[in-house]
Amino acid sequence: MEETEGGDFLPKGPQQSEATPPAAVDFPVRNPARQLDFTGLGDGASSSVGLALLEVSQPQQSQTPSHLIQQQQQQQLVKPKNQPPKPPPLPQMPFLTMQQAPQPAVSSPHPSVRPAVKPESPRARPRQNLAEVNDGTPKKQKQCNCKHSRCLKLYCECFASGVYCDGCNCVNCHNNIENDDARREAVEATLERNPQAFRPKIASSPHGARDFREETGEGVVLAKHNKGCHCKKSGCLKKYCECFQANILCSENCKCLDCKNYEGSEERQALFHGDHAHNMAYIQQAANAAITGAIGSSGYGSPPVNKKRKGQELFFGSTVKDPVHKIRQFQQADQVKASLPSSSLPLIPGAFAGNALTLGPSKFTYRSLLAGIIQPEDLKELCSVLVVYSGEAAKMLAEERKAAEIQAENSSETLAASSVQDQCQSRKNAEAEKPLIDDLSSGNQAETKNSEESTSNGADESKGRPMSPSTLALMCDEQATIFTPAASPNELSGQSSVTTQLLNRQDLSGTYAEQERIVLTKFRDCLNRLITSGEIKETKYSSLAQTESYQQNEPTSNGVRTDIRSPRQPISNGVEKLVFNFNQPGHIQ
DNA sequence: GAGTTTGAAACT
DNA sequence: CAGTTTCAAACTC
């Protein structure tokens, strides 16, 4: 394992950039410092390996940059214990310095979850100044501590990086000039086993960009591990994991178990911002997701950014280990789908969606059909709607009671009063609808706005987080206490007799019950519609899934593509439809 | 700083 | 190719 200094999450080595053609990076470029140049060797060159190297393109001392010489001189000075002073590097073993090195594609300020600097021997310190990353963070060349490998196996980070040991704490080191023959042999053997052994492990994404999430401050790096990790116990959230260590998300290349190193992972985010409030929010999110399985991650303020996602998830995969986890992965998938250029995608519908590049055989995941349907704004809206319904119901019922009283007082006009009551109720129903329509109308506007904002630059947590059911319930209760007294004209009518008070109390109780009934009825309707949305989605994806198997080689084929929509888009949202239905007068009972 | 855990690399 | 061993870094105490 290599450790980048500063505890920052700099990748192990420079990312292979687009500027570096694959053919040129068959050998290591990842740690340029004192790095041997394998350029000139192709994949098939392992037999001739010898570290041939820079001499091909960068011959000899005469062209050795002064800073290289300087470093070489320093190497002599700081050579590890039990190593005799090195002679100047042989021509065949040219070095690169950090200055020459391509900057890591990932220089993200990984929030320090670990102490910054690996303890190093005093002798090693002078080298620190040699390597700087562009952000000013000292880039210390790591020192290995190999004891049994002679630093001639890939176990040795120095060797794996293609650099001589320098200032390391290794024992019986052969990764040096003095043991160049042995080293060459080791390199040959290594390349023989794996011609790509010295290739950088981390490859930039085709998009070559990275994204910095304002929300978390974490850099979301669009790169991936060429081989992928195979972590089993670390959740890919420790530096044991090469992906995590390189500050990249696990990819379809990985074969890790219980991976939490994917975009949208609560564990990962918690690790990054460690903020208590956020943690609580994530706990809430996880809990909600576990309970409902229906709320898109975007609903919790996770901005839709370009993301790599963990493995491909086949929608109807059968190997679900952790539903919540998998849901999150799918949420990530949605976001990826939404943000990636369409031309790069085969555009797998809905929950199948994912970057074509991420399609692989290993990750089967289930995602709720309802995922993404409900957005946080929708929940807020729903809450507001229910509150308003509650209030309006109270008013309406109070009116009814009042009318009934009047009717009772005028017993001789019983039949007529009945008619009045009906009229009153009809009128109240109409009035009750009106503010709802207004409210929902504005709500929808707000939703649209929020969606746009979320889509463009990330979610606004302050307004993006949905309320938990308990919060919603509390809110409704609170609102009820506000609305109901005001909505009970009897209380204000001046009738103060005991009989009247008792009657009012009974009325109040009945009003509460009626309020509750109406609100719950509306909520039930809402849930029913949500279920319907899920069923529709299921039907659609089922058919598309079948289509997909025939069209996978035609990424832009029409049928699939036109049906793919971001969950935020109205047609697949379902919530919008649901909200409109709330406005239908007939639904008030 | 010692011991343990972890996962890549090496080996069978 | 899968399972096991070796190794060194990461991590814990």
Coordinates of C-alpha atoms (C1' of nucleotides) in Angstrom, one line a residue:
Chain A
M1 CA 0.0 0.0 0.0
E2 CA 1.2 3.3 -0.8
E3 CA 0.6 6.1 1.4
T4 CA 0.3 9.6 0.1
E5 CA 1.5 12.1 2.3
G6 CA -0.5 14.7 4.0
G7 CA -3.1 12.2 4.7
D8 CA -4.8 13.9 2.0
F9 CA -6.3 11.5 -0.3
L10 CA -4.0 11.9 -3.1
P11 CA -4.0 8.9 -5.2
K12 CA -1.2 6.6 -5.2
G13 CA 0.1 8.0 -8.3
P14 CA -0.7 10.3 -11.1
Q15 CA -3.7 9.4 -12.9
Q16 CA -3.5 8.2 -16.4
S17 CA -4.8 11.0 -18.3
E18 CA -6.3 11.2 -21.6
A19 CA -3.2 12.8 -22.8
T20 CA -1.4 9.7 -22.1
P21 CA -2.3 7.1 -24.6
P22 CA -2.8 3.7 -23.2
A23 CA 0.0 2.3 -25.2
A24 CA 2.3 4.6 -23.4
V25 CA 1.2 3.7 -20.0
D26 CA 1.6 0.0 -20.0
F27 CA 4.1 0.8 -17.3
P28 CA 4.0 2.8 -14.3
V29 CA 3.5 6.4 -14.3
R30 CA 1.8 6.5 -11.1
N31 CA 4.6 7.7 -8.9
P32 CA 6.8 9.7 -11.0
A33 CA 9.3 10.6 -8.4
R34 CA 12.5 8.8 -9.1
Q35 CA 10.4 6.7 -11.3
L36 CA 11.9 4.4 -13.8
D37 CA 10.6 5.0 -17.2
F38 CA 9.2 2.0 -18.8
T39 CA 8.1 3.8 -21.8
G40 CA 9.5 2.1 -24.8
L41 CA 8.4 -1.2 -23.5
G42 CA 5.2 -2.4 -24.8
D43 CA 3.1 -4.9 -23.3
G44 CA 4.9 -7.5 -25.0
A45 CA 8.3 -6.2 -24.1
S46 CA 8.4 -8.0 -20.8
S47 CA 11.1 -10.3 -22.0
S48 CA 13.4 -7.5 -22.7
V49 CA 12.5 -5.6 -19.8
G50 CA 15.5 -4.6 -18.3
L51 CA 14.1 -1.2 -17.5
A52 CA 15.2 0.1 -20.6
L53 CA 13.8 3.1 -20.3
L54 CA 14.2 6.6 -20.5
E55 CA 17.4 6.3 -22.2
V56 CA 15.4 5.7 -25.3
S57 CA 13.8 9.0 -25.3
Q58 CA 15.8 10.8 -22.8
P59 CA 19.3 9.8 -23.1
Q60 CA 21.9 10.1 -20.7
Q61 CA 23.5 12.3 -18.2
S62 CA 24.1 15.1 -20.6
Q63 CA 20.4 15.5 -20.8
T64 CA 19.7 14.7 -17.3
P65 CA 18.0 17.7 -15.8
S66 CA 19.8 19.3 -13.0
H67 CA 17.0 18.7 -10.6
L68 CA 17.4 15.0 -11.3
I69 CA 21.0 15.1 -10.6
Q70 CA 20.2 17.0 -7.5
Q71 CA 17.8 14.3 -6.4
Q72 CA 20.2 11.6 -7.3
Q73 CA 22.8 13.3 -5.1
Q74 CA 20.4 13.5 -2.4
Q75 CA 19.6 9.9 -2.8
Q76 CA 23.1 9.2 -1.9
L77 CA 22.9 11.2 1.1
V78 CA 19.7 9.7 2.4
K79 CA 20.2 6.2 1.3
P80 CA 18.7 3.9 3.9
K81 CA 20.6 2.2 6.5
N82 CA 22.6 -0.7 5.5
Q83 CA 22.8 0.6 2.0
P84 CA 26.1 1.8 0.8
P85 CA 26.2 5.2 -0.8
K86 CA 24.8 5.0 -4.2
P87 CA 26.8 6.0 -7.2
P88 CA 25.2 8.4 -9.5
P89 CA 22.4 6.7 -11.2
L90 CA 23.2 4.7 -14.2
P91 CA 22.1 6.0 -17.5
Q92 CA 19.8 3.1 -17.8
M93 CA 18.0 4.2 -14.7
P94 CA 16.9 7.6 -15.3
F95 CA 14.7 9.2 -12.8
L96 CA 11.8 11.5 -13.1
T97 CA 11.1 14.0 -10.5
M98 CA 7.8 15.2 -9.3
Q99 CA 8.3 18.2 -11.4
Q100 CA 8.3 16.2 -14.4
A101 CA 5.6 14.0 -13.3
P102 CA 2.1 14.5 -14.5
Q103 CA 0.1 15.8 -11.7
P104 CA -2.3 13.4 -10.3
A105 CA -5.6 13.6 -11.8
V106 CA -6.8 13.5 -8.3
S107 CA -5.6 16.1 -6.1
S108 CA -8.7 16.4 -4.3
P109 CA -8.6 17.7 -0.8
H110 CA -9.8 14.6 0.7
P111 CA -11.1 15.6 4.0
S112 CA -8.5 14.3 6.3
V113 CA -9.8 11.2 8.0
R114 CA -6.4 10.3 9.0
P115 CA -3.4 12.1 10.3
A116 CA -1.5 13.8 7.6
V117 CA 1.9 12.5 7.6
K118 CA 3.2 9.1 7.8
P119 CA 6.0 8.9 10.3
E120 CA 9.2 9.0 8.6
S121 CA 12.8 8.6 9.4
P122 CA 14.8 11.8 9.8
R123 CA 16.9 10.7 6.9
A124 CA 14.0 10.7 4.6
R125 CA 13.0 14.3 5.3
P126 CA 15.2 16.0 3.0
R127 CA 13.4 14.5 0.1
Q128 CA 10.2 16.0 1.1
N129 CA 11.0 19.2 -0.5
L130 CA 11.6 17.5 -3.7
A131 CA 8.1 16.7 -4.3
E132 CA 5.4 19.1 -4.1
V133 CA 2.0 18.9 -5.4
N134 CA 0.4 21.9 -6.9
D135 CA -1.6 22.7 -4.0
G136 CA 1.4 23.2 -1.9
T137 CA 1.0 20.1 0.0
P138 CA 4.3 18.5 0.4
K139 CA 4.3 15.3 -1.5
K140 CA 6.5 13.0 0.4
Q141 CA 7.9 10.0 -1.3
K142 CA 6.7 7.1 0.7
Q143 CA 9.2 4.9 2.4
C144 CA 8.6 1.3 2.4
N145 CA 9.3 -1.0 5.3
C146 CA 9.8 -4.2 3.5
K147 CA 11.5 -6.9 5.3
H148 CA 11.2 -10.1 3.3
S149 CA 10.7 -9.1 -0.2
R150 CA 14.0 -7.4 -0.7
C151 CA 11.9 -4.7 -2.2
L152 CA 11.8 -6.7 -5.4
K153 CA 8.2 -7.6 -5.4
L154 CA 5.2 -5.6 -5.9
Y155 CA 4.6 -5.8 -2.3
C156 CA 7.1 -3.1 -2.1
E157 CA 5.5 0.2 -2.9
C158 CA 8.7 1.7 -4.2
F159 CA 9.3 -1.2 -6.5
A160 CA 5.7 -1.2 -7.6
S161 CA 6.0 2.5 -8.3
G162 CA 9.0 1.9 -10.4
V163 CA 11.3 3.8 -8.1
Y164 CA 14.4 3.0 -6.2
C165 CA 14.1 2.8 -2.5
D166 CA 15.3 6.0 -1.1
G167 CA 15.2 6.8 2.6
C168 CA 13.1 3.8 3.2
N169 CA 13.1 1.6 6.3
C170 CA 13.4 -1.6 4.3
V171 CA 15.6 -4.5 5.2
N172 CA 17.9 -6.2 2.8
C173 CA 16.8 -3.9 0.1
H174 CA 17.7 -4.8 -3.5
N175 CA 15.7 -2.1 -5.1
N176 CA 18.7 0.1 -5.6
I177 CA 21.5 0.8 -8.0
E178 CA 23.8 -1.6 -6.4
N179 CA 21.5 -4.5 -7.0
D180 CA 20.4 -3.4 -10.4
D181 CA 20.9 -6.8 -11.9
A182 CA 18.7 -8.4 -9.3
R183 CA 16.3 -5.7 -9.8
R184 CA 16.1 -6.1 -13.5
E185 CA 15.4 -9.7 -13.0
A186 CA 12.7 -9.0 -10.6
V187 CA 11.2 -6.6 -13.0
E188 CA 11.3 -9.1 -15.7
A189 CA 9.7 -11.7 -13.5
T190 CA 7.1 -9.4 -12.4
L191 CA 6.3 -8.4 -16.0
E192 CA 6.3 -11.9 -17.0
R193 CA 3.6 -12.7 -14.5
N194 CA 1.7 -9.6 -15.3
P195 CA 2.7 -7.4 -18.2
Q196 CA 0.7 -4.7 -16.8
A197 CA 2.1 -4.9 -13.4
F198 CA 3.6 -1.5 -13.5
R199 CA 0.7 0.2 -15.1
P200 CA -1.0 2.8 -13.1
K201 CA -3.8 1.2 -11.1
I202 CA -6.0 4.1 -11.4
A203 CA -7.3 5.2 -14.8
S204 CA -9.1 8.4 -15.5
S205 CA -12.5 8.2 -16.6
P206 CA -13.3 8.9 -20.2
H207 CA -14.7 12.1 -19.1
G208 CA -11.6 13.0 -17.4
A209 CA -13.2 15.3 -15.0
R210 CA -13.9 15.4 -11.5
D211 CA -16.6 16.8 -9.6
F212 CA -16.5 18.6 -6.3
R213 CA -19.6 18.3 -4.4
E214 CA -20.4 21.4 -2.6
E215 CA -22.6 19.5 -0.3
T216 CA -19.9 17.3 1.1
G217 CA -16.8 19.0 0.1
E218 CA -15.6 15.7 -1.1
G219 CA -14.1 15.3 -4.5
V220 CA -15.9 12.8 -6.5
V221 CA -13.3 11.5 -8.8
L222 CA -14.2 10.1 -12.1
A223 CA -11.5 7.6 -12.3
K224 CA -11.5 4.0 -11.6
H225 CA -9.2 1.3 -10.5
N226 CA -8.1 -0.7 -13.5
K227 CA -8.3 -4.0 -11.7
G228 CA -10.7 -3.0 -9.1
C229 CA -10.4 -3.9 -5.4
H230 CA -11.5 -7.1 -3.8
C231 CA -12.2 -5.9 -0.3
K232 CA -14.2 -8.0 1.9
K233 CA -14.3 -6.5 5.3
S234 CA -13.3 -2.9 5.0
G235 CA -16.4 -1.7 3.3
C236 CA -13.9 -0.1 0.9
L237 CA -13.9 2.8 3.3
K238 CA -10.4 2.3 4.7
K239 CA -7.1 2.7 3.1
Y240 CA -6.8 -1.0 2.8
C241 CA -9.0 -0.4 -0.2
E242 CA -7.0 0.8 -3.1
C243 CA -9.9 2.6 -4.5
F244 CA -10.6 4.4 -1.3
Q245 CA -7.0 5.2 -0.9
A246 CA -6.9 6.7 -4.3
N247 CA -10.0 8.7 -3.5
I248 CA -12.0 7.1 -6.1
L249 CA -15.3 5.3 -6.0
C250 CA -15.4 1.7 -6.5
S251 CA -16.3 0.7 -9.9
E252 CA -17.7 -2.2 -11.9
N253 CA -14.1 -3.5 -11.9
C254 CA -14.2 -4.1 -8.3
K255 CA -15.3 -7.3 -6.7
C256 CA -15.6 -6.1 -3.3
L257 CA -18.2 -7.1 -0.8
D258 CA -20.4 -4.9 1.1
C259 CA -18.9 -1.9 -0.6
K260 CA -19.7 1.5 0.8
N261 CA -17.4 3.4 -1.4
Y262 CA -20.0 4.5 -3.9
E263 CA -21.5 7.9 -4.5
G264 CA -24.4 8.5 -2.2
S265 CA -23.2 6.1 0.4
E266 CA -24.1 7.5 3.8
E267 CA -21.2 5.8 5.4
R268 CA -18.9 7.4 2.9
Q269 CA -20.4 10.8 3.2
A270 CA -20.4 10.5 7.0
L271 CA -16.7 9.7 6.8
F272 CA -16.1 12.7 4.7
H273 CA -17.9 15.3 6.6
G274 CA -18.2 13.8 10.0
D275 CA -20.7 16.5 10.8
H276 CA -23.0 15.4 13.4
A277 CA -26.0 17.1 11.9
H278 CA -25.2 15.5 8.7
N279 CA -24.8 12.2 10.2
M280 CA -28.1 12.4 11.8
A281 CA -29.6 13.3 8.5
Y282 CA -28.0 10.3 6.9
I283 CA -29.2 8.1 9.7
Q284 CA -32.6 9.5 9.0
Q285 CA -32.1 8.9 5.4
A286 CA -31.1 5.4 5.8
A287 CA -33.9 4.7 8.1
N288 CA -36.4 6.2 5.8
A289 CA -35.0 4.4 2.9
A290 CA -35.1 1.2 4.8
I291 CA -38.7 1.8 5.8
T292 CA -40.0 3.0 2.5
G293 CA -37.6 1.9 -0.1
A294 CA -39.2 4.6 -2.1
I295 CA -37.3 7.7 -1.6
G296 CA -34.7 8.7 -4.1
S297 CA -31.3 9.7 -2.7
S298 CA -31.7 12.9 -4.5
G299 CA -34.4 13.6 -2.1
Y300 CA -31.9 14.0 0.6
G301 CA -29.9 16.7 -0.9
S302 CA -27.5 14.6 -2.8
P303 CA -26.9 16.6 -5.9
P304 CA -27.0 15.0 -9.2
V305 CA -23.4 15.1 -10.3
N306 CA -21.4 13.1 -12.6
K307 CA -20.8 10.0 -10.7
K308 CA -19.3 6.8 -11.1
R309 CA -21.3 4.1 -9.6
K310 CA -20.6 0.9 -8.2
G311 CA -21.0 -1.9 -10.6
Q312 CA -23.9 -2.4 -12.7
E313 CA -27.0 -3.4 -11.1
L314 CA -29.4 -5.5 -12.9
F315 CA -32.7 -4.5 -11.9
F316 CA -34.2 -7.8 -11.3
G317 CA -31.1 -9.2 -9.9
S318 CA -31.6 -11.9 -7.3
T319 CA -28.5 -11.5 -5.2
V320 CA -29.6 -8.7 -3.1
K321 CA -27.7 -8.8 0.1
D322 CA -28.5 -5.5 1.5
P323 CA -31.6 -3.8 0.2
V324 CA -30.8 -0.5 1.5
H325 CA -27.3 -0.6 0.3
K326 CA -28.5 -1.7 -3.1
I327 CA -31.1 1.0 -3.2
R328 CA -28.5 3.5 -2.7
Q329 CA -26.4 2.1 -5.4
F330 CA -29.3 2.4 -7.7
Q331 CA -29.9 5.9 -6.7
Q332 CA -26.4 6.6 -7.6
A333 CA -27.0 4.9 -10.9
D334 CA -29.8 7.2 -11.6
Q335 CA -27.7 10.1 -11.0
V336 CA -25.1 8.9 -13.3
K337 CA -27.5 8.2 -15.9
A338 CA -29.0 11.6 -15.7
S339 CA -25.7 13.4 -15.9
L340 CA -23.7 11.4 -18.4
P341 CA -23.7 12.4 -22.0
S342 CA -26.3 10.4 -23.7
S343 CA -24.0 9.4 -26.4
S344 CA -21.9 7.5 -24.0
L345 CA -24.7 5.4 -22.8
P346 CA -26.6 2.5 -23.9
L347 CA -29.2 4.1 -21.8
I348 CA -30.6 1.3 -19.9
P349 CA -34.0 2.2 -18.7
G350 CA -34.7 3.4 -15.3
A351 CA -33.2 1.3 -12.7
F352 CA -31.2 -0.5 -15.2
A353 CA -29.6 2.7 -16.1
G354 CA -25.9 3.0 -15.9
N355 CA -22.9 3.9 -17.9
A356 CA -22.2 1.5 -20.5
L357 CA -18.7 1.4 -19.2
T358 CA -20.0 0.2 -16.0
L359 CA -21.8 -2.7 -17.3
G360 CA -20.4 -5.7 -16.0
P361 CA -21.2 -9.1 -14.8
S362 CA -20.8 -8.9 -11.2
K363 CA -23.1 -6.6 -9.4
F364 CA -26.7 -7.5 -9.2
T365 CA -28.8 -5.1 -7.3
Y366 CA -32.4 -4.4 -6.6
R367 CA -33.7 -1.0 -6.6
S368 CA -37.2 -0.1 -5.5
L369 CA -39.4 0.8 -8.3
L370 CA -40.5 3.7 -6.3
A371 CA -37.0 5.1 -5.8
G372 CA -36.8 8.5 -7.1
I373 CA -40.5 9.0 -7.5
I374 CA -40.8 11.0 -4.4
Q375 CA -38.7 14.0 -4.1
P376 CA -38.2 15.9 -0.9
E377 CA -40.2 18.8 -2.2
D378 CA -43.0 16.3 -2.8
L379 CA -43.0 15.3 0.8
K380 CA -43.0 18.8 2.0
E381 CA -45.8 19.5 -0.3
L382 CA -47.7 16.5 0.9
C383 CA -47.2 17.6 4.5
S384 CA -48.5 21.0 3.6
V385 CA -51.4 19.6 1.8
L386 CA -52.4 17.4 4.7
V387 CA -52.0 20.3 7.1
V388 CA -54.2 22.4 4.9
Y389 CA -56.7 19.7 4.6
S390 CA -56.8 19.3 8.3
G391 CA -57.5 23.0 8.8
E392 CA -60.1 23.1 6.1
A393 CA -61.7 20.1 7.4
A394 CA -62.0 21.7 10.8
K395 CA -63.5 24.7 9.3
M396 CA -65.9 22.8 7.3
L397 CA -67.0 20.6 10.1
A398 CA -67.4 23.5 12.4
E399 CA -69.7 25.1 9.9
E400 CA -71.6 21.9 9.7
R401 CA -72.0 21.8 13.4
K402 CA -73.1 25.3 13.5
A403 CA -75.6 24.7 10.8
A404 CA -76.8 21.7 12.7
E405 CA -77.3 23.7 15.8
I406 CA -79.2 26.2 14.0
Q407 CA -81.2 23.5 12.5
A408 CA -81.9 22.0 15.8
E409 CA -83.0 25.3 17.2
N410 CA -85.3 25.7 14.3
S411 CA -86.8 22.3 14.6
S412 CA -89.7 23.3 12.7
E413 CA -87.6 23.8 9.7
T414 CA -85.9 20.5 9.8
L415 CA -86.2 19.6 6.2
A416 CA -85.1 23.0 5.1
A417 CA -82.1 23.0 7.4
S418 CA -81.0 19.8 5.8
S419 CA -80.9 21.4 2.5
V420 CA -78.9 24.3 3.9
Q421 CA -76.4 22.0 5.3
D422 CA -75.9 20.3 2.1
Q423 CA -75.4 23.6 0.4
C424 CA -73.1 24.7 3.1
Q425 CA -71.0 21.6 2.8
S426 CA -70.8 21.9 -0.9
R427 CA -69.7 25.5 -0.6
K428 CA -67.2 24.6 2.0
N429 CA -65.8 21.8 -0.1
A430 CA -65.4 24.2 -2.9
E431 CA -63.7 26.7 -0.6
A432 CA -61.5 24.1 0.9
E433 CA -60.3 23.2 -2.5
K434 CA -59.4 26.7 -3.5
P435 CA -56.5 27.3 -1.1
L436 CA -55.3 23.9 -1.8
I437 CA -55.1 24.5 -5.4
D438 CA -53.3 27.7 -4.8
D439 CA -51.0 26.0 -2.4
L440 CA -50.3 23.2 -4.6
S441 CA -49.8 25.4 -7.5
S442 CA -47.1 27.3 -5.8
G443 CA -45.8 24.1 -4.4
N444 CA -45.4 22.7 -7.8
Q445 CA -43.6 25.7 -8.9
A446 CA -41.3 25.4 -6.0
E447 CA -40.9 21.8 -6.9
T448 CA -39.9 22.6 -10.4
K449 CA -37.5 25.1 -9.2
N450 CA -36.0 22.8 -6.7
S451 CA -35.6 20.1 -9.2
E452 CA -33.9 22.4 -11.6
E453 CA -31.5 23.6 -8.9
S454 CA -30.8 20.1 -7.8
T455 CA -30.2 19.0 -11.3
S456 CA -27.9 21.7 -12.0
N457 CA -25.8 22.2 -9.0
G458 CA -26.8 19.9 -6.3
A459 CA -29.4 19.7 -3.8
D460 CA -30.1 22.3 -1.2
E461 CA -30.1 20.5 2.0
S462 CA -31.9 23.2 3.8
K463 CA -34.9 22.8 1.7
G464 CA -34.3 19.5 0.2
R465 CA -34.6 17.2 3.1
P466 CA -37.9 15.5 3.4
M467 CA -39.4 15.4 6.8
S468 CA -39.7 12.1 8.6
P469 CA -43.1 10.7 9.2
S470 CA -42.8 11.6 12.8
T471 CA -42.0 15.1 11.9
L472 CA -44.8 15.3 9.5
A473 CA -47.1 14.0 12.1
L474 CA -45.9 16.5 14.6
M475 CA -46.4 19.2 12.1
C476 CA -49.9 18.2 11.4
D477 CA -50.7 18.0 15.1
E478 CA -49.3 21.4 15.6
Q479 CA -51.2 22.8 12.7
A480 CA -54.3 21.2 13.9
T481 CA -54.1 23.0 17.2
I482 CA -53.8 26.2 15.3
F483 CA -56.5 25.6 12.8
T484 CA -59.1 24.0 14.8
P485 CA -59.8 26.6 17.5
A486 CA -60.0 29.2 14.9
A487 CA -62.2 27.0 13.0
S488 CA -64.7 26.5 15.8
P489 CA -67.0 29.4 15.7
N490 CA -68.9 28.0 18.5
E491 CA -66.2 28.9 20.8
L492 CA -66.5 32.4 19.8
S493 CA -70.2 32.7 19.5
G494 CA -70.8 33.9 23.0
Q495 CA -72.8 30.9 24.0
S496 CA -71.4 30.1 27.4
S497 CA -73.8 27.8 29.0
V498 CA -72.5 24.5 30.3
T499 CA -74.6 22.7 27.9
T500 CA -73.2 24.6 25.1
Q501 CA -69.6 24.0 26.3
L502 CA -70.2 20.4 26.6
L503 CA -71.7 20.3 23.2
N504 CA -68.7 22.3 21.9
R505 CA -66.4 19.8 23.5
Q506 CA -68.1 17.0 21.8
D507 CA -68.1 18.9 18.6
L508 CA -64.4 19.5 19.0
S509 CA -63.8 15.9 19.6
G510 CA -65.9 15.0 16.6
T511 CA -64.1 17.6 14.5
Y512 CA -60.7 16.1 15.4
A513 CA -61.9 12.7 14.5
E514 CA -63.3 14.0 11.2
Q515 CA -60.1 15.9 10.6
E516 CA -58.1 12.8 11.2
R517 CA -60.3 10.8 9.0
I518 CA -60.0 13.2 6.1
V519 CA -56.3 13.6 6.4
L520 CA -55.7 9.9 6.6
T521 CA -57.9 9.3 3.7
K522 CA -55.9 11.7 1.7
F523 CA -52.7 10.1 2.8
R524 CA -54.1 6.7 1.9
D525 CA -54.9 8.0 -1.6
C526 CA -51.5 9.3 -1.9
L527 CA -49.9 6.0 -1.0
N528 CA -52.2 4.2 -3.4
R529 CA -51.1 6.4 -6.2
L530 CA -47.5 5.9 -5.3
I531 CA -48.1 2.2 -5.5
T532 CA -49.7 2.7 -8.8
S533 CA -46.7 4.6 -10.0
G534 CA -44.5 1.8 -9.0
E535 CA -46.6 -0.7 -10.8
I536 CA -46.5 1.4 -13.9
K537 CA -42.8 1.7 -13.7
E538 CA -42.4 -2.0 -13.1
T539 CA -44.5 -2.8 -16.2
K540 CA -42.5 -0.3 -18.2
Y541 CA -39.1 -1.6 -17.1
S542 CA -40.1 -5.2 -17.5
S543 CA -40.9 -4.7 -21.1
L544 CA -37.9 -2.5 -21.6
A545 CA -35.7 -5.0 -19.9
Q546 CA -36.7 -7.5 -22.4
T547 CA -36.1 -5.1 -25.2
E548 CA -32.8 -4.3 -23.7
S549 CA -31.5 -7.8 -24.2
Y550 CA -32.0 -7.3 -27.9
Q551 CA -30.8 -3.8 -28.1
Q552 CA -27.8 -3.7 -25.9
N553 CA -25.5 -3.2 -28.9
E554 CA -27.5 -0.2 -30.0
P555 CA -27.1 2.2 -27.2
T556 CA -29.0 5.0 -28.8
S557 CA -31.8 3.0 -30.2
N558 CA -34.9 4.8 -29.9
G559 CA -37.3 2.7 -27.8
V560 CA -35.0 2.6 -24.9
R561 CA -33.8 6.0 -24.9
T562 CA -37.0 7.8 -25.1
D563 CA -38.2 6.0 -22.1
I564 CA -35.3 6.9 -20.0
R565 CA -35.9 9.8 -17.8
S566 CA -34.6 11.2 -14.8
P567 CA -36.7 10.4 -11.8
R568 CA -37.2 14.0 -11.4
Q569 CA -39.0 14.4 -14.6
P570 CA -42.6 14.7 -14.2
I571 CA -43.7 11.8 -16.3
S572 CA -41.9 9.3 -14.2
N573 CA -42.3 11.2 -11.0
G574 CA -45.8 10.3 -10.3
V575 CA -45.9 12.7 -7.4
E576 CA -47.0 15.5 -9.6
K577 CA -49.9 13.4 -10.7
L578 CA -50.6 12.5 -7.2
V579 CA -50.6 16.1 -6.1
F580 CA -53.1 17.1 -8.7
N581 CA -55.4 14.4 -7.7
F582 CA -55.4 15.9 -4.3
N583 CA -57.1 18.8 -5.8
Q584 CA -59.9 16.9 -7.1
P585 CA -62.9 17.9 -5.0
G586 CA -64.4 14.5 -5.2
H587 CA -61.6 13.2 -3.1
I588 CA -62.7 15.0 -0.1
Q589 CA -65.0 12.9 1.8
Chain B
dG1 C1' 5.4 0.7 19.5
dA2 C1' 3.5 -3.9 19.4
dG3 C1' 0.1 -6.6 17.8
dT4 C1' -3.8 -7.2 14.7
dT5 C1' -6.3 -6.7 10.5
dT6 C1' -6.6 -6.3 5.8
dG7 C1' -6.2 -7.1 1.0
dA8 C1' -2.8 -7.2 -2.9
dA9 C1' 0.6 -10.1 -4.7
dA10 C1' 2.6 -14.3 -5.0
dC11 C1' 2.3 -19.0 -5.1
dT12 C1' 0.3 -23.7 -5.6
Chain C
dC1 C1' -8.8 -20.3 -12.2
dA2 C1' -9.6 -20.9 -7.4
dG3 C1' -7.6 -21.5 -3.1
dT4 C1' -3.8 -20.6 0.0
dT5 C1' 0.2 -18.2 1.6
dT6 C1' 3.1 -14.3 2.0
dC7 C1' 3.7 -9.7 2.5
dA8 C1' 3.5 -5.0 4.0
dA9 C1' 0.4 -1.2 4.8
dA10 C1' -3.3 0.2 7.6
dC11 C1' -5.2 0.1 11.7
dT12 C1' -6.0 -0.6 16.9
dC13 C1' -4.8 -0.6 21.4

